[in-house]
Amino acid sequence: MKILNIVLIGFMSTGKTSVGKRLAQQLNWDFVDTDLEIEKINGMSVSEIFHKQGEAYFRSEEEAFIKSLLERKHCVIATGGGAVLSPANWKVLTQMGYVIALYAPIDTILERVGKSNDRPLFKSKRDEDERLLIARQPIYNKAELIINTTEMDVDQVVEEIMRNIGRRIEGESAD
């Protein structure tokens, strides 16, 4: 079965945006970052949306945007870390593309995020952030491919993805 889109899921700072951009470039496909698109639509950052409108509003915007992608082809889509919590989003994402989860353990995530305050659900408290990761991990584990990005750079992750799915990309031959 040919792959029409690639959907990257995973916790914050696992590399979805960086890998997605590079993978889209390599495939000559469009890149869509759901969080960035929601920011453009709303004229404010995700953190501002959470602060001013609340998480429920953000999640409804996220669901509407993801649904709008259903007919797109030849896209690499990087979702926000919590996008897969919605059964409606999960259904759309799995219908439209090959779902790949990027994974990193909590210590790696904490190191990558640092003292960032632009992630609305990140608490900079190991226990709370680890609980959030653990709660989401069973959903991430439903992906068709899971890649641990801990010891890999962006190019290595892209190479791993291509090794696993390259022959199933629409338009490529199955030599």
mmCIF file of C-alpha atoms in Angstrom:
data_model
loop_
_atom_site.group_PDB
_atom_site.id
_atom_site.type_symbol
_atom_site.label_atom_id
_atom_site.label_comp_id
_atom_site.label_asym_id
_atom_site.label_seq_id
_atom_site.Cartn_x
_atom_site.Cartn_y
_atom_site.Cartn_z
ATOM 1 C CA MET A 1 0.000 0.000 0.000
ATOM 2 C CA LYS A 2 1.369 3.388 -0.984
ATOM 3 C CA ILE A 3 1.850 6.102 1.631
ATOM 4 C CA LEU A 4 0.140 9.375 0.703
ATOM 5 C CA ASN A 5 1.088 11.401 3.807
ATOM 6 C CA ILE A 6 3.346 10.981 6.814
ATOM 7 C CA VAL A 7 2.082 12.027 10.241
ATOM 8 C CA LEU A 8 4.592 12.619 13.039
ATOM 9 C CA ILE A 9 3.306 12.300 16.592
ATOM 10 C CA GLY A 10 5.026 12.289 19.966
ATOM 11 C CA PHE A 11 5.717 14.252 23.094
ATOM 12 C CA MET A 12 7.185 17.747 23.004
ATOM 13 C CA SER A 13 10.852 18.004 21.996
ATOM 14 C CA THR A 14 11.040 14.603 20.351
ATOM 15 C CA GLY A 15 11.898 16.252 17.022
ATOM 16 C CA LYS A 16 8.590 16.310 15.130
ATOM 17 C CA THR A 17 9.034 19.760 13.582
ATOM 18 C CA SER A 18 12.751 19.463 12.770
ATOM 19 C CA VAL A 19 12.398 15.957 11.361
ATOM 20 C CA GLY A 20 9.184 16.857 9.551
ATOM 21 C CA LYS A 21 10.755 19.809 7.752
ATOM 22 C CA ARG A 22 13.770 17.786 6.661
ATOM 23 C CA LEU A 23 11.701 14.772 5.612
ATOM 24 C CA ALA A 24 9.300 16.948 3.592
ATOM 25 C CA GLN A 25 12.263 18.592 1.900
ATOM 26 C CA GLN A 26 13.780 15.221 1.006
ATOM 27 C CA LEU A 27 10.474 13.930 -0.376
ATOM 28 C CA ASN A 28 9.641 17.231 -2.075
ATOM 29 C CA TRP A 29 6.333 17.240 -0.173
ATOM 30 C CA ASP A 30 4.585 20.000 1.757
ATOM 31 C CA PHE A 31 5.303 20.363 5.456
ATOM 32 C CA VAL A 32 2.465 21.180 7.849
ATOM 33 C CA ASP A 33 3.011 21.896 11.546
ATOM 34 C CA THR A 34 -0.433 21.863 13.151
ATOM 35 C CA ASP A 35 0.605 24.109 16.048
ATOM 36 C CA LEU A 36 2.132 26.723 13.732
ATOM 37 C CA GLU A 37 -0.957 26.716 11.514
ATOM 38 C CA ILE A 38 -3.247 27.169 14.526
ATOM 39 C CA GLU A 39 -1.029 30.066 15.641
ATOM 40 C CA LYS A 40 -1.407 31.700 12.198
ATOM 41 C CA ILE A 41 -5.183 31.236 12.211
ATOM 42 C CA ASN A 42 -5.513 32.726 15.710
ATOM 43 C CA GLY A 43 -2.832 35.394 15.464
ATOM 44 C CA MET A 44 -1.179 34.284 18.693
ATOM 45 C CA SER A 45 1.151 31.610 20.010
ATOM 46 C CA VAL A 46 -0.090 28.299 21.380
ATOM 47 C CA SER A 47 0.886 29.497 24.870
ATOM 48 C CA GLU A 48 -1.171 32.673 24.403
ATOM 49 C CA ILE A 49 -4.143 30.658 23.131
ATOM 50 C CA PHE A 50 -3.942 28.407 26.211
ATOM 51 C CA HIS A 51 -3.643 31.438 28.494
ATOM 52 C CA LYS A 52 -6.347 33.614 26.901
ATOM 53 C CA GLN A 53 -8.792 31.068 25.482
ATOM 54 C CA GLY A 54 -8.041 27.881 27.434
ATOM 55 C CA GLU A 55 -7.030 24.373 26.488
ATOM 56 C CA ALA A 56 -10.564 23.366 25.405
ATOM 57 C CA TYR A 57 -10.602 26.170 22.821
ATOM 58 C CA PHE A 58 -7.155 25.180 21.551
ATOM 59 C CA ARG A 59 -8.187 21.520 21.259
ATOM 60 C CA SER A 60 -11.297 22.465 19.256
ATOM 61 C CA GLU A 61 -9.155 24.577 16.907
ATOM 62 C CA GLU A 62 -6.701 21.688 16.621
ATOM 63 C CA GLU A 63 -9.471 19.215 15.798
ATOM 64 C CA ALA A 64 -10.957 21.514 13.135
ATOM 65 C CA PHE A 65 -7.566 22.092 11.537
ATOM 66 C CA ILE A 66 -6.635 18.404 11.507
ATOM 67 C CA LYS A 67 -9.999 17.562 9.944
ATOM 68 C CA SER A 68 -9.285 20.146 7.218
ATOM 69 C CA LEU A 69 -6.180 18.148 6.224
ATOM 70 C CA LEU A 70 -8.104 14.980 5.377
ATOM 71 C CA GLU A 71 -8.037 15.469 1.608
ATOM 72 C CA ARG A 72 -4.402 16.602 1.404
ATOM 73 C CA LYS A 73 -1.765 14.419 -0.233
ATOM 74 C CA HIS A 74 2.018 14.461 -0.212
ATOM 75 C CA CYS A 75 2.358 16.164 3.155
ATOM 76 C CA VAL A 76 4.512 15.554 6.177
ATOM 77 C CA ILE A 77 2.407 16.621 9.142
ATOM 78 C CA ALA A 78 3.881 17.368 12.574
ATOM 79 C CA THR A 79 1.200 17.364 15.249
ATOM 80 C CA GLY A 80 1.200 18.941 18.653
ATOM 81 C CA GLY A 81 2.007 16.494 21.440
ATOM 82 C CA GLY A 82 -1.581 16.298 22.662
ATOM 83 C CA ALA A 83 -3.320 16.139 19.280
ATOM 84 C CA VAL A 84 -3.635 12.359 19.467
ATOM 85 C CA LEU A 85 -5.632 12.539 22.712
ATOM 86 C CA SER A 86 -8.768 13.223 20.687
ATOM 87 C CA PRO A 87 -10.284 10.051 19.195
ATOM 88 C CA ALA A 88 -11.576 12.189 16.290
ATOM 89 C CA ASN A 89 -8.040 13.430 15.562
ATOM 90 C CA TRP A 90 -6.609 9.921 15.820
ATOM 91 C CA LYS A 91 -9.177 8.656 13.318
ATOM 92 C CA VAL A 92 -8.393 11.423 10.805
ATOM 93 C CA LEU A 93 -4.615 11.116 11.231
ATOM 94 C CA THR A 94 -4.631 7.352 10.711
ATOM 95 C CA GLN A 95 -6.958 7.663 7.705
ATOM 96 C CA MET A 96 -4.851 10.268 5.962
ATOM 97 C CA GLY A 97 -1.365 8.977 6.520
ATOM 98 C CA TYR A 98 1.276 6.683 7.885
ATOM 99 C CA VAL A 99 1.677 7.539 11.574
ATOM 100 C CA ILE A 100 5.178 7.642 13.034
ATOM 101 C CA ALA A 101 5.815 8.320 16.713
ATOM 102 C CA LEU A 102 9.041 10.004 17.722
ATOM 103 C CA TYR A 103 10.097 9.091 21.252
ATOM 104 C CA ALA A 104 12.581 10.349 23.814
ATOM 105 C CA PRO A 105 12.725 9.594 27.558
ATOM 106 C CA ILE A 106 11.812 12.315 30.034
ATOM 107 C CA ASP A 107 15.436 13.191 30.892
ATOM 108 C CA THR A 108 16.202 13.862 27.223
ATOM 109 C CA ILE A 109 13.034 15.916 26.853
ATOM 110 C CA LEU A 110 13.846 17.999 29.932
ATOM 111 C CA GLU A 111 17.341 18.629 28.578
ATOM 112 C CA ARG A 112 16.002 19.654 25.157
ATOM 113 C CA VAL A 113 13.269 21.932 26.483
ATOM 114 C CA GLY A 114 15.422 23.555 29.163
ATOM 115 C CA LYS A 115 13.685 26.444 30.868
ATOM 116 C CA SER A 116 11.398 27.143 27.909
ATOM 117 C CA ASN A 117 8.147 28.810 28.836
ATOM 118 C CA ASP A 118 6.538 28.624 25.391
ATOM 119 C CA ARG A 119 5.070 25.153 25.953
ATOM 120 C CA PRO A 120 1.805 25.569 27.820
ATOM 121 C CA LEU A 121 1.611 22.101 29.380
ATOM 122 C CA PHE A 122 5.328 21.840 30.229
ATOM 123 C CA LYS A 123 5.837 22.421 33.947
ATOM 124 C CA SER A 124 9.646 22.179 34.215
ATOM 125 C CA LYS A 125 8.977 19.792 37.083
ATOM 126 C CA ARG A 126 10.245 16.327 36.308
ATOM 127 C CA ASP A 127 7.476 14.405 38.092
ATOM 128 C CA GLU A 128 4.611 16.342 36.488
ATOM 129 C CA ASP A 129 6.122 16.259 33.010
ATOM 130 C CA GLU A 130 6.921 12.559 33.341
ATOM 131 C CA ARG A 131 3.317 11.831 34.385
ATOM 132 C CA LEU A 132 2.091 13.649 31.256
ATOM 133 C CA LEU A 133 4.486 11.649 29.059
ATOM 134 C CA ILE A 134 3.494 8.351 30.692
ATOM 135 C CA ALA A 135 -0.213 9.157 30.271
ATOM 136 C CA ARG A 136 0.227 9.840 26.551
ATOM 137 C CA GLN A 137 2.686 7.052 25.744
ATOM 138 C CA PRO A 138 0.047 4.306 25.176
ATOM 139 C CA ILE A 139 -1.477 6.440 22.411
ATOM 140 C CA TYR A 140 1.911 7.183 20.860
ATOM 141 C CA ASN A 141 2.621 3.443 20.964
ATOM 142 C CA LYS A 142 -0.263 2.841 18.527
ATOM 143 C CA ALA A 143 1.807 4.385 15.724
ATOM 144 C CA GLU A 144 2.851 2.219 12.809
ATOM 145 C CA LEU A 145 6.508 3.044 13.450
ATOM 146 C CA ILE A 146 8.188 4.272 16.644
ATOM 147 C CA ILE A 147 11.640 5.852 16.557
ATOM 148 C CA ASN A 148 13.679 6.674 19.652
ATOM 149 C CA THR A 149 15.342 10.007 18.807
ATOM 150 C CA THR A 150 17.506 10.166 21.941
ATOM 151 C CA GLU A 151 20.849 9.374 20.324
ATOM 152 C CA MET A 152 19.991 10.476 16.790
ATOM 153 C CA ASP A 153 20.305 13.761 14.943
ATOM 154 C CA VAL A 154 17.649 14.968 12.510
ATOM 155 C CA ASP A 155 19.314 13.422 9.448
ATOM 156 C CA GLN A 156 19.617 10.040 11.165
ATOM 157 C CA VAL A 157 15.924 10.060 12.074
ATOM 158 C CA VAL A 158 14.991 10.948 8.478
ATOM 159 C CA GLU A 159 17.249 8.133 7.204
ATOM 160 C CA GLU A 160 15.557 5.705 9.604
ATOM 161 C CA ILE A 161 12.125 6.746 8.377
ATOM 162 C CA MET A 162 13.155 6.378 4.747
ATOM 163 C CA ARG A 163 14.666 2.950 5.429
ATOM 164 C CA ASN A 164 11.366 1.821 6.896
ATOM 165 C CA ILE A 165 8.922 3.324 4.416
ATOM 166 C CA GLY A 166 10.821 4.551 1.363
ATOM 167 C CA ARG A 167 9.483 1.975 -1.049
ATOM 168 C CA ARG A 168 5.895 2.696 -0.070
ATOM 169 C CA ILE A 169 5.973 6.431 -0.769
ATOM 170 C CA GLU A 170 3.458 7.268 -3.485
ATOM 171 C CA GLY A 171 5.208 7.918 -6.754
ATOM 172 C CA GLU A 172 8.306 5.874 -5.974
ATOM 173 C CA SER A 173 8.896 2.560 -7.658
ATOM 174 C CA ALA A 174 8.913 -0.649 -5.678
ATOM 175 C CA ASP A 175 12.073 -1.973 -7.353
#
